[in-house]
XYZ file of C-alpha atoms in Angstrom:
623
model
C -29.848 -1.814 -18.377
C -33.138 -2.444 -19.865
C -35.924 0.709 -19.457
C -38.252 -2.001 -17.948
C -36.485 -2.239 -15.294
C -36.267 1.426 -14.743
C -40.064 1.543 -15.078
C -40.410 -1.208 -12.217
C -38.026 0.551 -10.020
C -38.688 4.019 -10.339
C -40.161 5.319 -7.095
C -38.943 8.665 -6.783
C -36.047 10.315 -4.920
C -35.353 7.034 -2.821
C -36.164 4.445 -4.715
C -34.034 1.658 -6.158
C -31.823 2.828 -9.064
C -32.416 0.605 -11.821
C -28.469 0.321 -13.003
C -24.754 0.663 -11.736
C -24.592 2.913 -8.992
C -21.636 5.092 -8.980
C -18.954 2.751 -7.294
C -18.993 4.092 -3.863
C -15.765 5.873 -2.899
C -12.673 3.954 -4.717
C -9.274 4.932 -3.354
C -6.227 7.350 -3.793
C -4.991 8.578 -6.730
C -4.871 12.404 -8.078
C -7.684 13.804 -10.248
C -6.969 15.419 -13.172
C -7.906 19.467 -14.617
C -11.661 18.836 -15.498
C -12.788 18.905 -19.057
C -15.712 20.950 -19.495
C -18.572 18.718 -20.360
C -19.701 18.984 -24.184
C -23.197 20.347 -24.612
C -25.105 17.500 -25.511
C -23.719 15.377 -22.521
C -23.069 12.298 -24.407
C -22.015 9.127 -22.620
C -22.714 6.377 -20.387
C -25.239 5.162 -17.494
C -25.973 7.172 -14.543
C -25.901 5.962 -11.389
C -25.417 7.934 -7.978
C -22.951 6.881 -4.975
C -22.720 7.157 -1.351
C -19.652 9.123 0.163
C -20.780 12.895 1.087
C -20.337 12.918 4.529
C -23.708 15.212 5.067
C -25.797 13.537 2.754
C -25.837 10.007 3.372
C -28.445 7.636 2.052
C -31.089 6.548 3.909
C -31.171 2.953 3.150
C -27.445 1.929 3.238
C -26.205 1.667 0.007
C -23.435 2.450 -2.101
C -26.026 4.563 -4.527
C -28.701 5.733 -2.257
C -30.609 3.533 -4.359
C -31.757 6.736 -6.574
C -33.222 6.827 -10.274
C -31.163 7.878 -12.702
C -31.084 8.440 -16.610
C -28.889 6.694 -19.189
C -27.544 8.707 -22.164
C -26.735 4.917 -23.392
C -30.038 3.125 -24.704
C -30.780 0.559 -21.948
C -29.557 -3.051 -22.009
C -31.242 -6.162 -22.504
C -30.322 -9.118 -20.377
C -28.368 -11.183 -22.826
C -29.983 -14.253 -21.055
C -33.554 -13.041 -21.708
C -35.889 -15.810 -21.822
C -35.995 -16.792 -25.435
C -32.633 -15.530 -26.444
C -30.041 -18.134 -28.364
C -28.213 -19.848 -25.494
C -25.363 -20.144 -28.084
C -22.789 -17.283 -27.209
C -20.811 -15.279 -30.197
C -17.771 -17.308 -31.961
C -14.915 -16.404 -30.725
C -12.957 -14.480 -33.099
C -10.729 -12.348 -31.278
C -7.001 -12.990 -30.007
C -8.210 -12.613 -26.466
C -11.432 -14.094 -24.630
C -13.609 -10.835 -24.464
C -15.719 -8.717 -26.873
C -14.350 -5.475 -25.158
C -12.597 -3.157 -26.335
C -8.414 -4.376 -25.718
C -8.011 -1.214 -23.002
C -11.240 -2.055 -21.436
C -10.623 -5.410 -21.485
C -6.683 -4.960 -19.838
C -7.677 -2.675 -17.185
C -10.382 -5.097 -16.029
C -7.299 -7.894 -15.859
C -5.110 -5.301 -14.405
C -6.972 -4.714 -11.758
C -8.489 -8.265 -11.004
C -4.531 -8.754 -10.232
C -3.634 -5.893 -8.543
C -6.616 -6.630 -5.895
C -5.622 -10.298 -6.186
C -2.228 -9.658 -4.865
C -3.325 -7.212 -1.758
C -6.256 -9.186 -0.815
C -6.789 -12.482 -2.500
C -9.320 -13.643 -0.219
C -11.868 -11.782 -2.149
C -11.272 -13.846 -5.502
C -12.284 -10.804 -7.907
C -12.895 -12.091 -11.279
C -12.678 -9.389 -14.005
C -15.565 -10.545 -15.351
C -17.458 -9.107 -12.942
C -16.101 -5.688 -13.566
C -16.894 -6.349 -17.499
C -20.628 -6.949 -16.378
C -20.865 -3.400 -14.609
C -18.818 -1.544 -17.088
C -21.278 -3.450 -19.604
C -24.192 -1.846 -17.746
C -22.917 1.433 -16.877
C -20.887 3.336 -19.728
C -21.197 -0.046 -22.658
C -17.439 -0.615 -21.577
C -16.382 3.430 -21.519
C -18.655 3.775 -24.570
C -17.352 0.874 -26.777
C -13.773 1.747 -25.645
C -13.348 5.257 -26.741
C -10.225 5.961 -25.083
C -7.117 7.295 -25.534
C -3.615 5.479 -24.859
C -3.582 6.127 -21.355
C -7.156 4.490 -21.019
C -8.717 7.866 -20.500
C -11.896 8.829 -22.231
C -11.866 11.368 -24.703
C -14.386 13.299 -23.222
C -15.900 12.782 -20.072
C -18.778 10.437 -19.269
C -20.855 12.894 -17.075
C -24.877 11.805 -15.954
C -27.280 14.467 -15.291
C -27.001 16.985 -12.918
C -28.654 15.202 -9.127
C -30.851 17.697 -8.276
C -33.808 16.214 -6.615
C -35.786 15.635 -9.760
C -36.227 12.537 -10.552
C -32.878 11.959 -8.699
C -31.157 12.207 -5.810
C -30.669 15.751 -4.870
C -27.016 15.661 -4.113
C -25.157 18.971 -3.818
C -21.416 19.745 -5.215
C -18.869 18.150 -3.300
C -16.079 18.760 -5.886
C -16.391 22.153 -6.582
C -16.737 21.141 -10.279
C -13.413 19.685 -10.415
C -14.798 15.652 -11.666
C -18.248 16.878 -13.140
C -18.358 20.687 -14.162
C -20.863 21.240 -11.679
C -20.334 23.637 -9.231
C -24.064 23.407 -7.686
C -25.048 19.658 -8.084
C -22.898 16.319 -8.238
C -23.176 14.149 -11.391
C -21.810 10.798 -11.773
C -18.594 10.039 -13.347
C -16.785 8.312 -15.706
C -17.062 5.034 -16.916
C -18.021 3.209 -13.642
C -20.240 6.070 -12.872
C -18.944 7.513 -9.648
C -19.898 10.921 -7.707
C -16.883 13.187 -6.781
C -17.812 12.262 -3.207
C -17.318 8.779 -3.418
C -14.352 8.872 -5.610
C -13.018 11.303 -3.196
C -12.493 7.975 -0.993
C -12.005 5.200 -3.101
C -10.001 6.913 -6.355
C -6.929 4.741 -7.266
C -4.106 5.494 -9.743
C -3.811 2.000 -11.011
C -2.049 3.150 -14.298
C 0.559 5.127 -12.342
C 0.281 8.836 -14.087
C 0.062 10.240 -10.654
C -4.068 11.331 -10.925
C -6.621 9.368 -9.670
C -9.211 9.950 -12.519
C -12.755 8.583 -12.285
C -12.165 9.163 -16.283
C -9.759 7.043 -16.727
C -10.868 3.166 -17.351
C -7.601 1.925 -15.514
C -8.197 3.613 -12.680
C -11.902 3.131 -12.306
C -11.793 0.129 -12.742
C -9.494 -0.964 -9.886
C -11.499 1.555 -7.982
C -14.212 -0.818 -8.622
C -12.704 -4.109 -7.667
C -12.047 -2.648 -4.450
C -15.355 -1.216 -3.404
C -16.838 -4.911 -4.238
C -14.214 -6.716 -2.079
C -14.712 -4.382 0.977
C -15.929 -5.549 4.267
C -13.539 -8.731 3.853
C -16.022 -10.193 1.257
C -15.101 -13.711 -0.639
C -16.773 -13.183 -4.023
C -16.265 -16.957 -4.778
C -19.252 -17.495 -2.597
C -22.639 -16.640 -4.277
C -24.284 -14.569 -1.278
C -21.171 -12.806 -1.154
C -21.152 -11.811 -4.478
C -24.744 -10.830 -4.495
C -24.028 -8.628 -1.720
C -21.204 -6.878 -3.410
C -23.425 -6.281 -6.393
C -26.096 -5.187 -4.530
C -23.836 -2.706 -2.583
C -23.235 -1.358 -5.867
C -26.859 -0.659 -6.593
C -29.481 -1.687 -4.049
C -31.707 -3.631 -6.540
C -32.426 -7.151 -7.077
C -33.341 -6.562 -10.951
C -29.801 -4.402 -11.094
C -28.263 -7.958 -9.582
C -29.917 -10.310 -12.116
C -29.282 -8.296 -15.013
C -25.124 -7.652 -14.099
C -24.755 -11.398 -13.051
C -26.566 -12.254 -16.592
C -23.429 -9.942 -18.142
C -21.246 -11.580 -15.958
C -21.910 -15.323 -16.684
C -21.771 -13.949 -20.273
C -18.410 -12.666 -20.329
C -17.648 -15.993 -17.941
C -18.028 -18.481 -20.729
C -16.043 -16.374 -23.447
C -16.529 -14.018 -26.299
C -13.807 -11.904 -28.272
C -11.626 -8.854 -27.671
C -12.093 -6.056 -30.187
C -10.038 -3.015 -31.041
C -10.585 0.451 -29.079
C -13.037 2.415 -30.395
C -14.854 -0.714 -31.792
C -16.746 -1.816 -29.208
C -20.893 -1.822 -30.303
C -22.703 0.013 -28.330
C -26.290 -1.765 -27.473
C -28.907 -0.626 -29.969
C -31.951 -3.007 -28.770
C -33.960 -0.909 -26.559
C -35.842 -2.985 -23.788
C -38.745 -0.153 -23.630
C -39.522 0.071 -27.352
C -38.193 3.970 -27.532
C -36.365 3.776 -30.514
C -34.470 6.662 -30.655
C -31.361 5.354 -32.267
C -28.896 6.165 -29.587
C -30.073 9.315 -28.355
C -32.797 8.586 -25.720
C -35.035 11.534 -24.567
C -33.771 14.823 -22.475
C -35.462 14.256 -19.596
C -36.234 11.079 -17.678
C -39.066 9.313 -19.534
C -41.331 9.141 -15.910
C -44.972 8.730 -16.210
C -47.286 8.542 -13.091
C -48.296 5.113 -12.107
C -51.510 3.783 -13.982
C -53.996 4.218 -11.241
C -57.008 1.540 -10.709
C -60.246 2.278 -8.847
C -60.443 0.682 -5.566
C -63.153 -2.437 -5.695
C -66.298 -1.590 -3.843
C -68.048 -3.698 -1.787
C -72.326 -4.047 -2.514
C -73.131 -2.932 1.192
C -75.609 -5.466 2.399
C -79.507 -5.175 1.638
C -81.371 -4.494 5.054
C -83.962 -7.061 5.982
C -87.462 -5.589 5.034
C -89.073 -3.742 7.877
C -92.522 -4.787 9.447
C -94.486 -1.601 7.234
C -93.632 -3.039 4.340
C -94.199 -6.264 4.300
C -97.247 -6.831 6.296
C -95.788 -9.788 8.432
C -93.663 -9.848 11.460
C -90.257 -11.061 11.304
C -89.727 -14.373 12.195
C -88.062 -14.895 15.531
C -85.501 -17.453 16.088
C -87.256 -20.357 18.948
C -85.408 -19.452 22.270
C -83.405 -22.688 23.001
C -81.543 -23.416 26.550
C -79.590 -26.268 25.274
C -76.292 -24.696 24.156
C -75.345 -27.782 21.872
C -78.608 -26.321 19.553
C -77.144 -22.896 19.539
C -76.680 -21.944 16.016
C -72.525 -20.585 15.772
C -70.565 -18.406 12.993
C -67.796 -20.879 11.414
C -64.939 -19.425 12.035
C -62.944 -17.943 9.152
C -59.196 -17.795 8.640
C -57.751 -14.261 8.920
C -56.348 -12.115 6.143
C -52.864 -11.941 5.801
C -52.085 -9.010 3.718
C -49.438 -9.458 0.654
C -45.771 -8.852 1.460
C -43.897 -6.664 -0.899
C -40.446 -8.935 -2.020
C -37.408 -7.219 -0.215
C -33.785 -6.750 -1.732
C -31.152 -8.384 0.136
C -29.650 -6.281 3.211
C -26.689 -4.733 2.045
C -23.902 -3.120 4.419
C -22.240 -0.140 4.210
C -18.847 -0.981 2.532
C -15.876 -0.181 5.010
C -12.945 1.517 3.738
C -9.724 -0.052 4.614
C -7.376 2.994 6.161
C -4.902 2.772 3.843
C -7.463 3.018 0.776
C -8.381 6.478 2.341
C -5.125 7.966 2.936
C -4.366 10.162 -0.144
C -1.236 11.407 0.890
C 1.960 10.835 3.562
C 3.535 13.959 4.964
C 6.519 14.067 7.381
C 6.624 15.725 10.361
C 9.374 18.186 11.042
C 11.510 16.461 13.721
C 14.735 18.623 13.553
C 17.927 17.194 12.019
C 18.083 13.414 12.118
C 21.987 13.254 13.479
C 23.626 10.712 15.932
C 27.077 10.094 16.851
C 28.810 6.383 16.070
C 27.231 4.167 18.239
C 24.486 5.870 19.575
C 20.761 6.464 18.973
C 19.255 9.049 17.347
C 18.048 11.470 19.208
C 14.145 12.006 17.434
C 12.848 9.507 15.339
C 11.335 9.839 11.885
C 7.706 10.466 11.902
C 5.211 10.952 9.098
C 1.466 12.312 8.840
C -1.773 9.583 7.097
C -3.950 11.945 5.281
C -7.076 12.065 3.589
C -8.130 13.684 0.703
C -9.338 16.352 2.729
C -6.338 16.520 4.819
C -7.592 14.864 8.121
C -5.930 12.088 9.747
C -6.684 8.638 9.294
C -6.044 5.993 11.762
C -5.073 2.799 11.378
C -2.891 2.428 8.671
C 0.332 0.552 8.421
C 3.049 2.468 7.799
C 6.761 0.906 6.593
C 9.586 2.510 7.690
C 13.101 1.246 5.411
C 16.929 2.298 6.022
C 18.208 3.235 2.564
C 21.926 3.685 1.516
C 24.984 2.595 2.408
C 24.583 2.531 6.190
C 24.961 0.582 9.554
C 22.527 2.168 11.338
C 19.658 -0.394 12.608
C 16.534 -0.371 14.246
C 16.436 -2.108 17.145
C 16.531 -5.921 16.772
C 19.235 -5.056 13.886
C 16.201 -4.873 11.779
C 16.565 -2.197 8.630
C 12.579 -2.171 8.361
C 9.571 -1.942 10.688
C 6.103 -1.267 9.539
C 4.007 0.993 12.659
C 0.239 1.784 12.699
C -0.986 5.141 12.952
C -3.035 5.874 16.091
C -5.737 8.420 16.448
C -3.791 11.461 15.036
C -2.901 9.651 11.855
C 0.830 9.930 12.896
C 3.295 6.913 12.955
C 7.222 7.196 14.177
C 9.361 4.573 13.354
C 11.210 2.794 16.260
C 14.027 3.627 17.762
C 17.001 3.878 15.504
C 20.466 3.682 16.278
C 23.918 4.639 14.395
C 26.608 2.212 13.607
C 30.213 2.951 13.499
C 29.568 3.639 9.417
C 29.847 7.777 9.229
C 27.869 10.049 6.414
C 23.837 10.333 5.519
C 21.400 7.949 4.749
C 17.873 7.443 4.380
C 14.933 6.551 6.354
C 11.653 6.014 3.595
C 8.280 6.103 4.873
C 5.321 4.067 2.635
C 1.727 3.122 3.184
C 1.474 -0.756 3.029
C -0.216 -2.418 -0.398
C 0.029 1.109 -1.791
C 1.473 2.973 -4.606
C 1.500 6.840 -3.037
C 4.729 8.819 -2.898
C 7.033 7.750 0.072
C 7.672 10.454 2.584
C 12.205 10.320 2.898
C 14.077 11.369 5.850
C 17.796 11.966 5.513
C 19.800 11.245 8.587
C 23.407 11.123 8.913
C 25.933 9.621 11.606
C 28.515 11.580 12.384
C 31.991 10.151 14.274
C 32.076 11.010 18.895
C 35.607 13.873 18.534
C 37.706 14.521 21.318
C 39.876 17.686 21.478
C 42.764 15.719 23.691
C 44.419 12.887 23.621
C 46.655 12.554 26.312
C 49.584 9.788 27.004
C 49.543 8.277 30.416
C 52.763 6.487 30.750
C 54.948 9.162 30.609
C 56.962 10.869 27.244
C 59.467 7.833 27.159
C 59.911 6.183 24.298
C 59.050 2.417 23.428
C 61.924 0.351 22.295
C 62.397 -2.985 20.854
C 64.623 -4.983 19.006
C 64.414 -5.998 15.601
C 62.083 -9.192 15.332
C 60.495 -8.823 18.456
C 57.798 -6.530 20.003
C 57.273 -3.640 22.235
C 57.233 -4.521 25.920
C 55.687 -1.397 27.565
C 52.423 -0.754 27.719
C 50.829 2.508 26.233
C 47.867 4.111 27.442
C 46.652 7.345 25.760
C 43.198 9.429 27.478
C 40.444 10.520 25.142
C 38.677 14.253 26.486
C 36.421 16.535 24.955
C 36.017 19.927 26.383
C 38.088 18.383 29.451
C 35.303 15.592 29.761
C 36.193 11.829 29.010
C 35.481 11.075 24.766
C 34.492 7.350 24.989
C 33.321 5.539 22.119
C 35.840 8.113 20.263
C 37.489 6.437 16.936
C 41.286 7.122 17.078
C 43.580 5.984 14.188
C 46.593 5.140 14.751
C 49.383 4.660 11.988
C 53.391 4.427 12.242
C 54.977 6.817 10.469
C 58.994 7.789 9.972
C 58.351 11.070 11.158
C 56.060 13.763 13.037
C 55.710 15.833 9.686
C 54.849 12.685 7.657
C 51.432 12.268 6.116
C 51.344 8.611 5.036
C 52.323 5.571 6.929
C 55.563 4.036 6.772
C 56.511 1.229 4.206
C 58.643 -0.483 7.006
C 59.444 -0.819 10.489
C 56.931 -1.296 13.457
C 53.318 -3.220 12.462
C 50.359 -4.363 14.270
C 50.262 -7.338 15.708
C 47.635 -9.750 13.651
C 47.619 -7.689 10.550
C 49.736 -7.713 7.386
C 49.985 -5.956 3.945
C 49.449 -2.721 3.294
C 47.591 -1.859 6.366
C 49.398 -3.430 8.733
C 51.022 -0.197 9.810
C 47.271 1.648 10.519
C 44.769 0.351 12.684
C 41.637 2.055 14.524
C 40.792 2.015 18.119
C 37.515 2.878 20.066
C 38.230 4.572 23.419
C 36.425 2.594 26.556
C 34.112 4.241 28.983
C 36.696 5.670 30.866
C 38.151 7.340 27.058
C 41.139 5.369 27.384
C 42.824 2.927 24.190
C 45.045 0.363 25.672
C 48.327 -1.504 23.803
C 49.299 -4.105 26.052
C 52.755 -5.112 25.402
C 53.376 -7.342 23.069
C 50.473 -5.727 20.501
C 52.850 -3.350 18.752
C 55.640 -5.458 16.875
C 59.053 -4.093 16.067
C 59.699 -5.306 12.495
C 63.244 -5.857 10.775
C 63.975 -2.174 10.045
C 66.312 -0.331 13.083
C 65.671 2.782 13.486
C 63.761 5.687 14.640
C 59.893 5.494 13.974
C 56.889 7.402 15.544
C 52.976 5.971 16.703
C 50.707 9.124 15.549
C 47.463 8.927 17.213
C 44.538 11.351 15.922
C 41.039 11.228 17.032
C 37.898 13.508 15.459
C 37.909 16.844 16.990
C 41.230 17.495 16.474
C 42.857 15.654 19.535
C 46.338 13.809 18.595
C 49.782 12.804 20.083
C 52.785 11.360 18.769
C 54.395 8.022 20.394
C 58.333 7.387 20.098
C 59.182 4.250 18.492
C 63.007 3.207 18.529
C 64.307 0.227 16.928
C 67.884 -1.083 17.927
C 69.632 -4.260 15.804
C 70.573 -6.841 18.259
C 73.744 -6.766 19.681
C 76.661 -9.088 17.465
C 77.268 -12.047 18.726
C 81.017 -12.570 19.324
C 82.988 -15.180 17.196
C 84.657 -18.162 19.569
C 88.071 -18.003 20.003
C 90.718 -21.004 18.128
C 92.584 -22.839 20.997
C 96.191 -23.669 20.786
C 97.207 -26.839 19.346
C 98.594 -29.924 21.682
C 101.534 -31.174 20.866
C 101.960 -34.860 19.672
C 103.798 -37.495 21.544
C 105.751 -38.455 18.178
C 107.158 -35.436 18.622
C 108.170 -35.235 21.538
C 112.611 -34.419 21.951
C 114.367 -37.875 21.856
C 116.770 -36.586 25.376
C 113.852 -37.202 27.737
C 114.039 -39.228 30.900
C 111.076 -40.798 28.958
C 113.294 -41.934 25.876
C 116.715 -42.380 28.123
C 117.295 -46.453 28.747
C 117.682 -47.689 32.443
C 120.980 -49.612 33.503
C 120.789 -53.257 33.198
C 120.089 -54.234 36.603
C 123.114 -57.023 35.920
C 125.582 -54.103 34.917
């Protein structure tokens, strides 16, 4: 940022901070161990944020709109009036001159806010224009592979001098400071602020105001808060200005921004040129002065006014004053022209900015669960507690608000209700959220319920719960001990009727299994005889009843089939819990069907003995 603007801007403790003020709190991710900052506290622009709860700024914005002192020598506007209006040739693969991490973590993160709130319409050139202005993009892209820096970017200590006097809020951890906060990192944020809006964006499980990935999605989501559409020019003024309450901050990050807008070239880490044309004529290479260069305001003597000469008195002239003629007509009466009154000069005033608002689930830094006892149910039936988790913040106190997904996992029937295997819930004032009300299937064995904050990337909180099948002790045959008999290639007649008890109370919903078998002492069922009426193939012989309300499984005749195989067979019943009973099954061949008998053969008539009356001749009636 150029020094002249610093010199316009400086007005002490509150005044507007000439460049990027540290992003105001960007969201969850996990810091890393600090680096002790080197001696000479090289590295990028300083700017100061909002986020300590018992400091706040007094004007609203994201930086308390403080002074601060670049290590970096300032930047020029590369619009300046007078400048070439031709931009660089483009020379690189890509369409930036930044550094190729820089330049990916801007486009990472213009996507990743893209896809959770697209309404905003974050270009990444935007975020290229403040990382211009606050670090020279992470100090011409000195990071390592990760996108960290390889030392930290710390500004000077914000004690009240020249500053903001902002006490530690980090214990040290982002800054090395245990008595005073210093901004941060490459965007330039104050533990405080990153505290709140940190993000992890390159998954390494830190949030590190370090780390260019991170920071810079951090970024992209502190100038899209409070629903704001940056395709719309007042919208985008007011995000910049949120940054750093400054008109002059505004002009000279949308100059960086257009810039970048219309296309330069990417260039290798570690290459980036850092600017060397200093606005304010200090030319100190790159190492500008210890202390902020602040010089008292030229002061100007106030104009005086001649005071008017008094009329000469009487002594010492020798002649009376003239007196005015007395005059009764008022249209003679000499009047004072009236004059137009003064309005004093207006100072110009920034735009009013508004204090960003944190979306719950960008504060929530970790889900917990909440010990609910064993998650168990028996087939059929719902779970007894349901899974509940904890929303915390960074400082472990509840947030409200947040949308919470709850997912069945594994190889389950279980449902929530509405068959659904997900639900997302909101938590209320406690921060806690419990999934609805889940219910077993008839599926035994464990699965898992998974917890996860919506459009984030923290750790689920997993609940294992596991369905277990209803037992009954008893099983008990209604119809009597008789056994069930059929003929070959028909079915069963009688009906069978077998109670289900548990501790002497009725088991329903109990599974029993039932399979034929040749004997009591037999473990596998039978290869012939007696099947199940609809079923066929191997498991023809096996099939698995539910007991009713009353505990009671039902074969009406006709369900049991006796096969082609006579003989002696059994119906084992077992249920969970140990209850079983064995059914008699006897098979009989049909009785044989008797052959007909052959009847004797009738005599013919040509056979017949040639001495009957038949064949004898009658007298000749003339004889």
């Amino acid at each position: 940022m150029a020094a002249q603007l610093g010199r316009r801007l400086r007005k002490g403790a509150t005044s507007g901070a000439v460049v990027a003020a540290a992003v105001a709190a960007l969201a969850a991710s996990q810091a890393p161990e600090m680096i002790p900052p080197p001696t000479d506290n090289a590295g990028g622009d300083r700017a100061i944020g909002t986020g300590d709860a018992t400091t706040p700024p007094s004007d609203g914005s994201a930086t308390g709109d403080s002074p601060y002192f670049t290590e970096l020598p300032p930047l020029n506007t590369p619009n300046k009036p007078g400048a070439p209006t031709h931009l660089p040739v483009i020379t690189g693969p890509a369409e930036a001159g930044i550094p190729a991490s820089v330049l990916a973590a801007y486009k990472r993160a213009e996507a990743s806010v893209r896809s959770t709130d697209p309404g905003c319409n974050l270009p990444w050139q935007l975020l290229a224009g403040i990382g211009k202005v606050e670090s020279g993009q992470a100090r011409g892209g000195g990071v390592d592979a990760n996108g960290t820096t390889h030392s930290p970017i710390l500004g000077p200590a914000l004690n009240g001098v020249g500053f903001a006097n902002i006490s530690d809020t980090d214990g040290g951890a982002y800054d090395g400071d245990k008595i005073h906060d210093r901004a941060v990192g490459p965007m330039q944020f104050i533990p405080s602020t990153w505290a709140t809006w940190g993000q992890d964006a390159n998954s390494d499980g830190k949030k590190d105001p370090n780390n260019i990935y991170d920071a810079a999605q951090a970024a992209g989501l502190y100038l899209c808060a409070n629903d704001r559409n940056l395709a719309l020019k007042a919208d985008l003024d007011r995000a910049v200005l949120s940054y750093n309450r400054s008109t002059e901050y505004l002009n000279t990050v949308l100059s960086w921004f257009e810039y970048y807008k219309r296309g330069t070239h990417q260039v290798p880490d570690g290459t980036g040129v850092l600017p060397v044309d200093r606005s304010d004529k200090r030319d100190r290479g790159n190492r500008p002065a210890s202390t902020p260069p602040y010089s008292p305001l030229p002061t100007t003597p106030a104009p005086t006014t001649p005071a008017p000469k008094p009329d000469p008195k009487p002594s010492e002239t020798g002649v009376p004053p003239k007196t005015p003629p007395a005059t009764t007509d008022p249209s003679k009466t000499p009047t004072t022209p009236p004059t137009k009154p003064t309005v004093p000069p207006t100072k110009p005033t920034d735009p009013p900015t508004t204090n960003p608002t944190v979306p719950p689930a960008v504060r929530v830094a970790r889900l917990t669960t909440v010990a609910t006892g064993a998650l168990t149910a028996t087939t059929g039936n719902a779970f007894g507690k349901a899974p509940t988790v904890a929303a915390l913040d960074a400082s472990g106190a509840p947030v409200t608000g947040v949308s919470i997904k709850f997912e069945i996992v594994g190889s389950t029937d279980a449902r929530f209700a509405g068959a659904a295997t997900t639900a997302t819930v909101t938590t209320g004032s406690s921060g806690l959220a419990a999934s609805p009300a889940l219910r077993a299937g008839q599926k035994v064995g464990p699965f898992t319920v998974r917890a996860t904050v919506v459009n984030r990337t923290l750790a689920a909180a997993e609940f294992t719960a596991t369905v277990t099948a209803r037992q009954a002790d008893t099983l008990t045959r209604l119809d009597g001990d008789a056994a069930l008999s059929a003929t070959t290639g028909t079915g069963f007649t009688q009906q069978l009727r077998v109670k289900a008890t548990d501790k002497g109370a009725l088991a329903p919903g109990v599974l029993v299994t039932g399979a034929v078998v040749t004997s009591k002492t037999a473990t596998d069922a039978s290869a012939e005889g007696p099947y199940f009426k609809g079923e066929a193939g191997a498991t023809a012989r096996t099939r698995v009843f539910t007991t009713d309300a009353d505990g009671l499984i039902t074969l009406a005749p006709g369900d049991l089939l006796a096969g082609d195989k006579a003989g002696t067979f059994f119906l084992r019943l077992m249920a969970p819990g140990g209850g079983s009973t064995f059914v008699e099954l006897t098979v009989a061949a049909p009785e044989p069907t008797p052959e007909p008998s052959t009847p004797e053969p009738t005599p013919s008539t040509s056979d017949a003995p040639t001495d009957s009356p038949e064949a004898t001749s009658s007298p000749s009636p003339s004889a």
